[in-house]
Amino acid sequence: MHRWLTWQVQAALNSLGKLIRSPFVTLMTCSVIGVALALPALFFVALQHADVIHDPLQQSVQLTLYLKKNTTDVAAMSLAHEIEKRTDVKTVQPISPTAGYKELQQQMGLDDATTKLLGNPLPWAIIVTPAANYQNPAELNQLSQSLKQFQSVDSIQLDRIWAEQMATLIRLAHRITEALSVLLAAAVLLIINNSIRSATEHHQEEIKLIQLIGGTPGFIRRPFLYTGIIYGVAGAVIAWLLVTLFVFVLQEPIQHLASLYDSDFHLHGMNMSQFLILLLVSSGLGFLGSFLAVARKLSG
Amino acid sequence: MNITLRHVSKRYPNGYLALDNVNFELTAGEFAFLTGHSGAGKSTLLKLIAGIEFANQGQIRVGNYDVTTLKSRHIPFLRRQIGIILQTPNLLMDRPVFDNIALPMVIANASYREIQSRVRAMLAKVDLQHKEKCYPYELSTGEQQRVSIARAIINKPSLLLADEPTGNLDPKLAAEMMHLFQQFNDLGMSILIASHDLALINQCHHRILTLTQGTVCTDG
């Protein structure tokens, strides 16, 4: 066992040495792999941020009920109480025309003169927050339909729509990223397979000789497998560097943008576990790519 | 290690009949030459014994292995019992002499200490003590061939197959090489050498198998 391990380490070091002795070719190959891996990695990182922004939006789904103009204060308050009793509703917040108007005044910076001139055009409004487990689109629609049944309700505005559109877009982006990842993983597999195949061509005489003097397929495969794995690991590191660089370059403008929206939004690079997954996938592809290349050589 | 061939025939995919009903036996510790004109089937016969090519008919036994029915995953282990020397030394040009000779032991998972002492012993045997760090292209043809011999016997095979090992050497070097083979044979190694150098063969007074058009026609 100890001896086996020694030979494994030696084979790995030999492969590494060979790669280092032709640094330009090695760097080119690893960079191509790195770029191919950086693309889906960047998309994943970007999507993770989209989820971070989108999640709180999901939770703040509200319905705004606008009551008919002629609704009395008493009728409005009793309707609010009635709605609050429903199991699918968490909270209600009635807003009288006066309160709503005051808020509007503040937001728009209107002075008293203008408001006196125009009169108060606002109706009673009730903001309804659905219960936590009644927030999916179908149930929300049902709630909205049943609230419409009240006579004094004029119209209902669902804050949900744009949030839903965004969720759909994010789902689409997830799907695209996944498809892209598969494609680029296939590209990495082919790149490594191709590099190892040309390495086996280069070592054809050596392979023949080793077969002649009793080398098993495993022995012949070993250095090539290590070469493939090293390509994968180096590619993953380059991809991580690219993502980090990208995040670094975007950090400042994004922060500036976020501050304009009063947000403390922060751009993050890959975390440790994401990097480990990338490393594992990439070296796995390296292993598989070189295994297939040598298998073809040995059978041919 | 003894070799037995019974009714062995080999036809290549292109239809060429290289060996036709060959029968012979080489007992353990025996030294024999295999001779005949070019294309008589000498190389084919050696390839069949080493499991490089496979017979269409007949049975070949090498020691405990039945080569004709051997599974491909067992072939490496048959080859480790056989030292093979070809007309060209077939060395790895990007590695020094030491690494070239050590290769069969590396394949057999020997420890570094073992490898070191055996390679040094082999270098002494083929008289290349001071060349272990040299690269093959720095050596003469005769020296390269001696490296390939050292590589063939480092794992102490019980059978040595050589295909025209002296083909590229001048008579003096060829004679030295035969002397080396004789030493191995004295230690109990079975040796089968394919050669058409009749002058050299006749000096050695060993059994001679003559192949003509794929058949053993004289033995003795």
PDB file of N, CA, C and O in Angstrom, chain A residues 213-285:
ATOM      1  N   ILE A 213       7.068  -4.711 -22.554  1.00  0.00           N
ATOM      2  CA  ILE A 213       7.785  -5.253 -21.405  1.00  0.00           C
ATOM      3  C   ILE A 213       6.870  -5.492 -20.211  1.00  0.00           C
ATOM      4  O   ILE A 213       7.317  -5.617 -19.086  1.00  0.00           O
ATOM      5  N   GLY A 214       5.564  -5.576 -20.469  1.00  0.00           N
ATOM      6  CA  GLY A 214       4.663  -6.055 -19.424  1.00  0.00           C
ATOM      7  C   GLY A 214       3.975  -4.996 -18.596  1.00  0.00           C
ATOM      8  O   GLY A 214       3.529  -5.265 -17.481  1.00  0.00           O
ATOM      9  N   GLY A 215       3.851  -3.786 -19.133  1.00  0.00           N
ATOM     10  CA  GLY A 215       3.102  -2.748 -18.413  1.00  0.00           C
ATOM     11  C   GLY A 215       1.607  -2.973 -18.587  1.00  0.00           C
ATOM     12  O   GLY A 215       1.144  -3.240 -19.691  1.00  0.00           O
ATOM     13  N   THR A 216       0.853  -2.899 -17.503  1.00  0.00           N
ATOM     14  CA  THR A 216      -0.601  -3.076 -17.588  1.00  0.00           C
ATOM     15  C   THR A 216      -1.227  -1.785 -18.131  1.00  0.00           C
ATOM     16  O   THR A 216      -0.613  -0.716 -18.068  1.00  0.00           O
ATOM     17  N   PRO A 217      -2.470  -1.877 -18.653  1.00  0.00           N
ATOM     18  CA  PRO A 217      -3.156  -0.667 -19.114  1.00  0.00           C
ATOM     19  C   PRO A 217      -3.216   0.395 -18.012  1.00  0.00           C
ATOM     20  O   PRO A 217      -3.079   1.582 -18.280  1.00  0.00           O
ATOM     21  N   GLY A 218      -3.385  -0.061 -16.759  1.00  0.00           N
ATOM     22  CA  GLY A 218      -3.446   0.877 -15.636  1.00  0.00           C
ATOM     23  C   GLY A 218      -2.154   1.670 -15.497  1.00  0.00           C
ATOM     24  O   GLY A 218      -2.172   2.872 -15.260  1.00  0.00           O
ATOM     25  N   PHE A 219      -1.047   0.973 -15.674  1.00  0.00           N
ATOM     26  CA  PHE A 219       0.262   1.633 -15.567  1.00  0.00           C
ATOM     27  C   PHE A 219       0.424   2.677 -16.670  1.00  0.00           C
ATOM     28  O   PHE A 219       0.930   3.780 -16.426  1.00  0.00           O
ATOM     29  N   ILE A 220      -0.018   2.307 -17.884  1.00  0.00           N
ATOM     30  CA  ILE A 220       0.112   3.225 -19.029  1.00  0.00           C
ATOM     31  C   ILE A 220      -0.792   4.433 -18.833  1.00  0.00           C
ATOM     32  O   ILE A 220      -0.432   5.569 -19.127  1.00  0.00           O
ATOM     33  N   ARG A 221      -1.990   4.192 -18.296  1.00  0.00           N
ATOM     34  CA  ARG A 221      -2.984   5.230 -18.115  1.00  0.00           C
ATOM     35  C   ARG A 221      -2.554   6.260 -17.070  1.00  0.00           C
ATOM     36  O   ARG A 221      -2.826   7.442 -17.192  1.00  0.00           O
ATOM     37  N   ARG A 222      -1.902   5.762 -16.007  1.00  0.00           N
ATOM     38  CA  ARG A 222      -1.665   6.564 -14.800  1.00  0.00           C
ATOM     39  C   ARG A 222      -1.142   7.980 -15.071  1.00  0.00           C
ATOM     40  O   ARG A 222      -1.776   8.952 -14.659  1.00  0.00           O
ATOM     41  N   PRO A 223       0.001   8.133 -15.781  1.00  0.00           N
ATOM     42  CA  PRO A 223       0.511   9.507 -15.962  1.00  0.00           C
ATOM     43  C   PRO A 223      -0.463  10.398 -16.729  1.00  0.00           C
ATOM     44  O   PRO A 223      -0.569  11.597 -16.443  1.00  0.00           O
ATOM     45  N   PHE A 224      -1.188   9.815 -17.686  1.00  0.00           N
ATOM     46  CA  PHE A 224      -2.130  10.621 -18.476  1.00  0.00           C
ATOM     47  C   PHE A 224      -3.302  11.067 -17.613  1.00  0.00           C
ATOM     48  O   PHE A 224      -3.799  12.184 -17.753  1.00  0.00           O
ATOM     49  N   LEU A 225      -3.754  10.177 -16.719  1.00  0.00           N
ATOM     50  CA  LEU A 225      -4.859  10.546 -15.832  1.00  0.00           C
ATOM     51  C   LEU A 225      -4.444  11.709 -14.940  1.00  0.00           C
ATOM     52  O   LEU A 225      -5.206  12.660 -14.746  1.00  0.00           O
ATOM     53  N   TYR A 226      -3.216  11.629 -14.424  1.00  0.00           N
ATOM     54  CA  TYR A 226      -2.758  12.728 -13.575  1.00  0.00           C
ATOM     55  C   TYR A 226      -2.656  14.024 -14.377  1.00  0.00           C
ATOM     56  O   TYR A 226      -3.006  15.087 -13.883  1.00  0.00           O
ATOM     57  N   THR A 227      -2.192  13.920 -15.628  1.00  0.00           N
ATOM     58  CA  THR A 227      -2.115  15.113 -16.465  1.00  0.00           C
ATOM     59  C   THR A 227      -3.507  15.727 -16.629  1.00  0.00           C
ATOM     60  O   THR A 227      -3.687  16.939 -16.482  1.00  0.00           O
ATOM     61  N   GLY A 228      -4.496  14.870 -16.904  1.00  0.00           N
ATOM     62  CA  GLY A 228      -5.871  15.343 -17.069  1.00  0.00           C
ATOM     63  C   GLY A 228      -6.384  16.019 -15.808  1.00  0.00           C
ATOM     64  O   GLY A 228      -6.999  17.092 -15.866  1.00  0.00           O
ATOM     65  N   ILE A 229      -6.119  15.399 -14.650  1.00  0.00           N
ATOM     66  CA  ILE A 229      -6.590  15.962 -13.384  1.00  0.00           C
ATOM     67  C   ILE A 229      -5.908  17.306 -13.124  1.00  0.00           C
ATOM     68  O   ILE A 229      -6.547  18.271 -12.688  1.00  0.00           O
ATOM     69  N   ILE A 230      -4.606  17.383 -13.435  1.00  0.00           N
ATOM     70  CA  ILE A 230      -3.882  18.648 -13.226  1.00  0.00           C
ATOM     71  C   ILE A 230      -4.469  19.746 -14.114  1.00  0.00           C
ATOM     72  O   ILE A 230      -4.678  20.877 -13.662  1.00  0.00           O
ATOM     73  N   TYR A 231      -4.782  19.404 -15.366  1.00  0.00           N
ATOM     74  CA  TYR A 231      -5.446  20.369 -16.246  1.00  0.00           C
ATOM     75  C   TYR A 231      -6.732  20.871 -15.595  1.00  0.00           C
ATOM     76  O   TYR A 231      -7.016  22.070 -15.589  1.00  0.00           O
ATOM     77  N   GLY A 232      -7.515  19.912 -15.067  1.00  0.00           N
ATOM     78  CA  GLY A 232      -8.798  20.266 -14.456  1.00  0.00           C
ATOM     79  C   GLY A 232      -8.622  21.193 -13.271  1.00  0.00           C
ATOM     80  O   GLY A 232      -9.303  22.226 -13.169  1.00  0.00           O
ATOM     81  N   VAL A 233      -7.688  20.852 -12.390  1.00  0.00           N
ATOM     82  CA  VAL A 233      -7.457  21.663 -11.188  1.00  0.00           C
ATOM     83  C   VAL A 233      -6.976  23.066 -11.578  1.00  0.00           C
ATOM     84  O   VAL A 233      -7.492  24.075 -11.083  1.00  0.00           O
ATOM     85  N   ALA A 234      -6.009  23.114 -12.503  1.00  0.00           N
ATOM     86  CA  ALA A 234      -5.476  24.417 -12.921  1.00  0.00           C
ATOM     87  C   ALA A 234      -6.574  25.245 -13.584  1.00  0.00           C
ATOM     88  O   ALA A 234      -6.679  26.459 -13.341  1.00  0.00           O
ATOM     89  N   GLY A 235      -7.410  24.591 -14.387  1.00  0.00           N
ATOM     90  CA  GLY A 235      -8.522  25.278 -15.040  1.00  0.00           C
ATOM     91  C   GLY A 235      -9.475  25.876 -14.013  1.00  0.00           C
ATOM     92  O   GLY A 235      -9.916  27.022 -14.148  1.00  0.00           O
ATOM     93  N   ALA A 236      -9.771  25.106 -12.953  1.00  0.00           N
ATOM     94  CA  ALA A 236     -10.687  25.582 -11.909  1.00  0.00           C
ATOM     95  C   ALA A 236     -10.102  26.794 -11.193  1.00  0.00           C
ATOM     96  O   ALA A 236     -10.814  27.765 -10.913  1.00  0.00           O
ATOM     97  N   VAL A 237      -8.801  26.739 -10.925  1.00  0.00           N
ATOM     98  CA  VAL A 237      -8.155  27.866 -10.239  1.00  0.00           C
ATOM     99  C   VAL A 237      -8.207  29.118 -11.121  1.00  0.00           C
ATOM    100  O   VAL A 237      -8.519  30.217 -10.645  1.00  0.00           O
ATOM    101  N   ILE A 238      -7.937  28.937 -12.416  1.00  0.00           N
ATOM    102  CA  ILE A 238      -7.995  30.080 -13.338  1.00  0.00           C
ATOM    103  C   ILE A 238      -9.417  30.634 -13.409  1.00  0.00           C
ATOM    104  O   ILE A 238      -9.629  31.852 -13.384  1.00  0.00           O
ATOM    105  N   ALA A 239     -10.407  29.733 -13.448  1.00  0.00           N
ATOM    106  CA  ALA A 239     -11.806  30.173 -13.485  1.00  0.00           C
ATOM    107  C   ALA A 239     -12.137  30.984 -12.231  1.00  0.00           C
ATOM    108  O   ALA A 239     -12.779  32.040 -12.308  1.00  0.00           O
ATOM    109  N   TRP A 240     -11.680  30.497 -11.090  1.00  0.00           N
ATOM    110  CA  TRP A 240     -11.919  31.211  -9.826  1.00  0.00           C
ATOM    111  C   TRP A 240     -11.276  32.602  -9.864  1.00  0.00           C
ATOM    112  O   TRP A 240     -11.880  33.593  -9.463  1.00  0.00           O
ATOM    113  N   LEU A 241     -10.041  32.663 -10.392  1.00  0.00           N
ATOM    114  CA  LEU A 241      -9.349  33.950 -10.507  1.00  0.00           C
ATOM    115  C   LEU A 241     -10.144  34.908 -11.392  1.00  0.00           C
ATOM    116  O   LEU A 241     -10.308  36.083 -11.063  1.00  0.00           O
ATOM    117  N   LEU A 242     -10.648  34.390 -12.507  1.00  0.00           N
ATOM    118  CA  LEU A 242     -11.408  35.236 -13.432  1.00  0.00           C
ATOM    119  C   LEU A 242     -12.669  35.771 -12.776  1.00  0.00           C
ATOM    120  O   LEU A 242     -12.993  36.952 -12.902  1.00  0.00           O
ATOM    121  N   VAL A 243     -13.381  34.884 -12.059  1.00  0.00           N
ATOM    122  CA  VAL A 243     -14.618  35.314 -11.393  1.00  0.00           C
ATOM    123  C   VAL A 243     -14.294  36.377 -10.338  1.00  0.00           C
ATOM    124  O   VAL A 243     -14.969  37.415 -10.249  1.00  0.00           O
ATOM    125  N   THR A 244     -13.236  36.136  -9.568  1.00  0.00           N
ATOM    126  CA  THR A 244     -12.842  37.083  -8.526  1.00  0.00           C
ATOM    127  C   THR A 244     -12.478  38.440  -9.132  1.00  0.00           C
ATOM    128  O   THR A 244     -12.885  39.488  -8.631  1.00  0.00           O
ATOM    129  N   LEU A 245     -11.751  38.377 -10.234  1.00  0.00           N
ATOM    130  CA  LEU A 245     -11.350  39.612 -10.926  1.00  0.00           C
ATOM    131  C   LEU A 245     -12.576  40.371 -11.420  1.00  0.00           C
ATOM    132  O   LEU A 245     -12.700  41.588 -11.252  1.00  0.00           O
ATOM    133  N   PHE A 246     -13.503  39.622 -11.982  1.00  0.00           N
ATOM    134  CA  PHE A 246     -14.734  40.191 -12.516  1.00  0.00           C
ATOM    135  C   PHE A 246     -15.512  40.895 -11.408  1.00  0.00           C
ATOM    136  O   PHE A 246     -15.964  42.026 -11.564  1.00  0.00           O
ATOM    137  N   VAL A 247     -15.663  40.199 -10.284  1.00  0.00           N
ATOM    138  CA  VAL A 247     -16.397  40.752  -9.141  1.00  0.00           C
ATOM    139  C   VAL A 247     -15.685  42.003  -8.632  1.00  0.00           C
ATOM    140  O   VAL A 247     -16.316  43.017  -8.344  1.00  0.00           O
ATOM    141  N   PHE A 248     -14.366  41.938  -8.577  1.00  0.00           N
ATOM    142  CA  PHE A 248     -13.573  43.068  -8.098  1.00  0.00           C
ATOM    143  C   PHE A 248     -13.799  44.304  -8.968  1.00  0.00           C
ATOM    144  O   PHE A 248     -13.980  45.418  -8.474  1.00  0.00           O
ATOM    145  N   VAL A 249     -13.793  44.074 -10.281  1.00  0.00           N
ATOM    146  CA  VAL A 249     -13.964  45.190 -11.221  1.00  0.00           C
ATOM    147  C   VAL A 249     -15.371  45.778 -11.102  1.00  0.00           C
ATOM    148  O   VAL A 249     -15.559  46.992 -11.182  1.00  0.00           O
ATOM    149  N   LEU A 250     -16.377  44.937 -10.874  1.00  0.00           N
ATOM    150  CA  LEU A 250     -17.772  45.410 -10.821  1.00  0.00           C
ATOM    151  C   LEU A 250     -18.174  45.951  -9.457  1.00  0.00           C
ATOM    152  O   LEU A 250     -19.177  46.647  -9.335  1.00  0.00           O
ATOM    153  N   GLN A 251     -17.397  45.625  -8.430  1.00  0.00           N
ATOM    154  CA  GLN A 251     -17.756  45.938  -7.048  1.00  0.00           C
ATOM    155  C   GLN A 251     -18.125  47.420  -6.869  1.00  0.00           C
ATOM    156  O   GLN A 251     -19.199  47.750  -6.377  1.00  0.00           O
ATOM    157  N   GLU A 252     -17.244  48.288  -7.317  1.00  0.00           N
ATOM    158  CA  GLU A 252     -17.413  49.720  -7.076  1.00  0.00           C
ATOM    159  C   GLU A 252     -18.655  50.287  -7.777  1.00  0.00           C
ATOM    160  O   GLU A 252     -19.520  50.871  -7.119  1.00  0.00           O
ATOM    161  N   PRO A 253     -18.775  50.082  -9.106  1.00  0.00           N
ATOM    162  CA  PRO A 253     -19.972  50.639  -9.776  1.00  0.00           C
ATOM    163  C   PRO A 253     -21.278  50.069  -9.225  1.00  0.00           C
ATOM    164  O   PRO A 253     -22.265  50.799  -9.118  1.00  0.00           O
ATOM    165  N   ILE A 254     -21.290  48.785  -8.848  1.00  0.00           N
ATOM    166  CA  ILE A 254     -22.533  48.185  -8.338  1.00  0.00           C
ATOM    167  C   ILE A 254     -22.882  48.792  -6.991  1.00  0.00           C
ATOM    168  O   ILE A 254     -24.047  49.101  -6.713  1.00  0.00           O
ATOM    169  N   GLN A 255     -21.857  48.971  -6.162  1.00  0.00           N
ATOM    170  CA  GLN A 255     -22.102  49.559  -4.843  1.00  0.00           C
ATOM    171  C   GLN A 255     -22.674  50.976  -4.991  1.00  0.00           C
ATOM    172  O   GLN A 255     -23.565  51.376  -4.268  1.00  0.00           O
ATOM    173  N   HIS A 256     -22.118  51.690  -5.952  1.00  0.00           N
ATOM    174  CA  HIS A 256     -22.579  53.044  -6.215  1.00  0.00           C
ATOM    175  C   HIS A 256     -24.051  53.026  -6.624  1.00  0.00           C
ATOM    176  O   HIS A 256     -24.870  53.797  -6.129  1.00  0.00           O
ATOM    177  N   LEU A 257     -24.353  52.094  -7.533  1.00  0.00           N
ATOM    178  CA  LEU A 257     -25.722  51.946  -8.014  1.00  0.00           C
ATOM    179  C   LEU A 257     -26.653  51.612  -6.854  1.00  0.00           C
ATOM    180  O   LEU A 257     -27.740  52.183  -6.706  1.00  0.00           O
ATOM    181  N   ALA A 258     -26.205  50.680  -6.001  1.00  0.00           N
ATOM    182  CA  ALA A 258     -27.025  50.249  -4.865  1.00  0.00           C
ATOM    183  C   ALA A 258     -27.278  51.419  -3.916  1.00  0.00           C
ATOM    184  O   ALA A 258     -28.377  51.581  -3.389  1.00  0.00           O
ATOM    185  N   SER A 259     -26.257  52.265  -3.721  1.00  0.00           N
ATOM    186  CA  SER A 259     -26.413  53.385  -2.785  1.00  0.00           C
ATOM    187  C   SER A 259     -27.457  54.382  -3.301  1.00  0.00           C
ATOM    188  O   SER A 259     -28.160  55.021  -2.534  1.00  0.00           O
ATOM    189  N   LEU A 260     -27.566  54.471  -4.622  1.00  0.00           N
ATOM    190  CA  LEU A 260     -28.580  55.349  -5.196  1.00  0.00           C
ATOM    191  C   LEU A 260     -29.978  54.845  -4.867  1.00  0.00           C
ATOM    192  O   LEU A 260     -30.935  55.598  -4.806  1.00  0.00           O
ATOM    193  N   TYR A 261     -30.098  53.527  -4.680  1.00  0.00           N
ATOM    194  CA  TYR A 261     -31.386  52.929  -4.347  1.00  0.00           C
ATOM    195  C   TYR A 261     -31.523  52.685  -2.849  1.00  0.00           C
ATOM    196  O   TYR A 261     -32.369  51.911  -2.427  1.00  0.00           O
ATOM    197  N   ASP A 262     -30.611  53.302  -2.069  1.00  0.00           N
ATOM    198  CA  ASP A 262     -30.649  53.139  -0.611  1.00  0.00           C
ATOM    199  C   ASP A 262     -30.508  51.693  -0.192  1.00  0.00           C
ATOM    200  O   ASP A 262     -31.159  51.243   0.757  1.00  0.00           O
ATOM    201  N   SER A 263     -29.708  50.954  -0.909  1.00  0.00           N
ATOM    202  CA  SER A 263     -29.572  49.532  -0.588  1.00  0.00           C
ATOM    203  C   SER A 263     -28.133  49.268  -0.161  1.00  0.00           C
ATOM    204  O   SER A 263     -27.198  49.922  -0.632  1.00  0.00           O
ATOM    205  N   ASP A 264     -27.957  48.311   0.775  1.00  0.00           N
ATOM    206  CA  ASP A 264     -26.581  47.969   1.155  1.00  0.00           C
ATOM    207  C   ASP A 264     -26.143  46.700   0.427  1.00  0.00           C
ATOM    208  O   ASP A 264     -25.389  45.885   0.937  1.00  0.00           O
ATOM    209  N   PHE A 265     -26.660  46.570  -0.790  1.00  0.00           N
ATOM    210  CA  PHE A 265     -26.365  45.404  -1.611  1.00  0.00           C
ATOM    211  C   PHE A 265     -24.852  45.261  -1.847  1.00  0.00           C
ATOM    212  O   PHE A 265     -24.159  46.227  -2.122  1.00  0.00           O
ATOM    213  N   HIS A 266     -24.378  44.024  -1.716  1.00  0.00           N
ATOM    214  CA  HIS A 266     -22.947  43.736  -1.848  1.00  0.00           C
ATOM    215  C   HIS A 266     -22.718  42.654  -2.875  1.00  0.00           C
ATOM    216  O   HIS A 266     -23.440  41.663  -2.903  1.00  0.00           O
ATOM    217  N   LEU A 267     -21.707  42.839  -3.701  1.00  0.00           N
ATOM    218  CA  LEU A 267     -21.372  41.808  -4.688  1.00  0.00           C
ATOM    219  C   LEU A 267     -20.372  40.830  -4.062  1.00  0.00           C
ATOM    220  O   LEU A 267     -19.353  41.241  -3.523  1.00  0.00           O
ATOM    221  N   HIS A 268     -20.693  39.526  -4.136  1.00  0.00           N
ATOM    222  CA  HIS A 268     -19.779  38.527  -3.575  1.00  0.00           C
ATOM    223  C   HIS A 268     -19.226  37.646  -4.683  1.00  0.00           C
ATOM    224  O   HIS A 268     -19.919  37.349  -5.647  1.00  0.00           O
ATOM    225  N   GLY A 269     -18.001  37.190  -4.519  1.00  0.00           N
ATOM    226  CA  GLY A 269     -17.426  36.219  -5.447  1.00  0.00           C
ATOM    227  C   GLY A 269     -17.882  34.825  -5.053  1.00  0.00           C
ATOM    228  O   GLY A 269     -18.901  34.665  -4.390  1.00  0.00           O
ATOM    229  N   MET A 270     -17.083  33.810  -5.467  1.00  0.00           N
ATOM    230  CA  MET A 270     -17.459  32.442  -5.107  1.00  0.00           C
ATOM    231  C   MET A 270     -17.063  32.199  -3.658  1.00  0.00           C
ATOM    232  O   MET A 270     -16.017  32.662  -3.216  1.00  0.00           O
ATOM    233  N   ASN A 271     -17.905  31.445  -2.940  1.00  0.00           N
ATOM    234  CA  ASN A 271     -17.492  31.065  -1.594  1.00  0.00           C
ATOM    235  C   ASN A 271     -16.723  29.738  -1.657  1.00  0.00           C
ATOM    236  O   ASN A 271     -16.577  29.133  -2.725  1.00  0.00           O
ATOM    237  N   MET A 272     -16.254  29.298  -0.494  1.00  0.00           N
ATOM    238  CA  MET A 272     -15.375  28.124  -0.443  1.00  0.00           C
ATOM    239  C   MET A 272     -16.045  26.879  -1.026  1.00  0.00           C
ATOM    240  O   MET A 272     -15.441  26.156  -1.814  1.00  0.00           O
ATOM    241  N   SER A 273     -17.300  26.640  -0.635  1.00  0.00           N
ATOM    242  CA  SER A 273     -17.924  25.394  -1.089  1.00  0.00           C
ATOM    243  C   SER A 273     -18.204  25.441  -2.589  1.00  0.00           C
ATOM    244  O   SER A 273     -18.094  24.420  -3.276  1.00  0.00           O
ATOM    245  N   GLN A 274     -18.503  26.633  -3.114  1.00  0.00           N
ATOM    246  CA  GLN A 274     -18.698  26.733  -4.559  1.00  0.00           C
ATOM    247  C   GLN A 274     -17.393  26.454  -5.298  1.00  0.00           C
ATOM    248  O   GLN A 274     -17.380  25.775  -6.323  1.00  0.00           O
ATOM    249  N   PHE A 275     -16.312  26.983  -4.737  1.00  0.00           N
ATOM    250  CA  PHE A 275     -15.006  26.733  -5.361  1.00  0.00           C
ATOM    251  C   PHE A 275     -14.669  25.245  -5.317  1.00  0.00           C
ATOM    252  O   PHE A 275     -14.168  24.681  -6.296  1.00  0.00           O
ATOM    253  N   LEU A 276     -14.975  24.599  -4.196  1.00  0.00           N
ATOM    254  CA  LEU A 276     -14.678  23.171  -4.076  1.00  0.00           C
ATOM    255  C   LEU A 276     -15.488  22.363  -5.085  1.00  0.00           C
ATOM    256  O   LEU A 276     -14.965  21.417  -5.697  1.00  0.00           O
ATOM    257  N   ILE A 277     -16.748  22.759  -5.276  1.00  0.00           N
ATOM    258  CA  ILE A 277     -17.577  22.056  -6.264  1.00  0.00           C
ATOM    259  C   ILE A 277     -16.972  22.221  -7.663  1.00  0.00           C
ATOM    260  O   ILE A 277     -16.831  21.266  -8.420  1.00  0.00           O
ATOM    261  N   LEU A 278     -16.574  23.455  -7.964  1.00  0.00           N
ATOM    262  CA  LEU A 278     -15.949  23.736  -9.265  1.00  0.00           C
ATOM    263  C   LEU A 278     -14.698  22.882  -9.451  1.00  0.00           C
ATOM    264  O   LEU A 278     -14.479  22.268 -10.501  1.00  0.00           O
ATOM    265  N   LEU A 279     -13.910  22.807  -8.384  1.00  0.00           N
ATOM    266  CA  LEU A 279     -12.658  22.044  -8.422  1.00  0.00           C
ATOM    267  C   LEU A 279     -12.936  20.555  -8.663  1.00  0.00           C
ATOM    268  O   LEU A 279     -12.279  19.900  -9.473  1.00  0.00           O
ATOM    269  N   LEU A 280     -13.952  20.069  -7.969  1.00  0.00           N
ATOM    270  CA  LEU A 280     -14.303  18.654  -8.063  1.00  0.00           C
ATOM    271  C   LEU A 280     -14.817  18.314  -9.464  1.00  0.00           C
ATOM    272  O   LEU A 280     -14.389  17.334 -10.079  1.00  0.00           O
ATOM    273  N   VAL A 281     -15.719  19.153  -9.958  1.00  0.00           N
ATOM    274  CA  VAL A 281     -16.295  18.917 -11.283  1.00  0.00           C
ATOM    275  C   VAL A 281     -15.195  18.977 -12.340  1.00  0.00           C
ATOM    276  O   VAL A 281     -15.079  18.112 -13.204  1.00  0.00           O
ATOM    277  N   SER A 282     -14.350  19.995 -12.219  1.00  0.00           N
ATOM    278  CA  SER A 282     -13.313  20.211 -13.218  1.00  0.00           C
ATOM    279  C   SER A 282     -12.291  19.072 -13.230  1.00  0.00           C
ATOM    280  O   SER A 282     -11.927  18.564 -14.289  1.00  0.00           O
ATOM    281  N   SER A 283     -11.844  18.652 -12.042  1.00  0.00           N
ATOM    282  CA  SER A 283     -10.868  17.557 -12.030  1.00  0.00           C
ATOM    283  C   SER A 283     -11.531  16.250 -12.448  1.00  0.00           C
ATOM    284  O   SER A 283     -10.892  15.396 -13.073  1.00  0.00           O
ATOM    285  N   GLY A 284     -12.821  16.113 -12.137  1.00  0.00           N
ATOM    286  CA  GLY A 284     -13.568  14.930 -12.601  1.00  0.00           C
ATOM    287  C   GLY A 284     -13.613  14.885 -14.119  1.00  0.00           C
ATOM    288  O   GLY A 284     -13.396  13.834 -14.729  1.00  0.00           O
ATOM    289  N   LEU A 285     -13.865  16.043 -14.724  1.00  0.00           N
ATOM    290  CA  LEU A 285     -13.884  16.118 -16.189  1.00  0.00           C
ATOM    291  C   LEU A 285     -12.506  15.797 -16.752  1.00  0.00           C
ATOM    292  O   LEU A 285     -12.380  15.137 -17.783  1.00  0.00           O
TER     293      LEU A 285
END
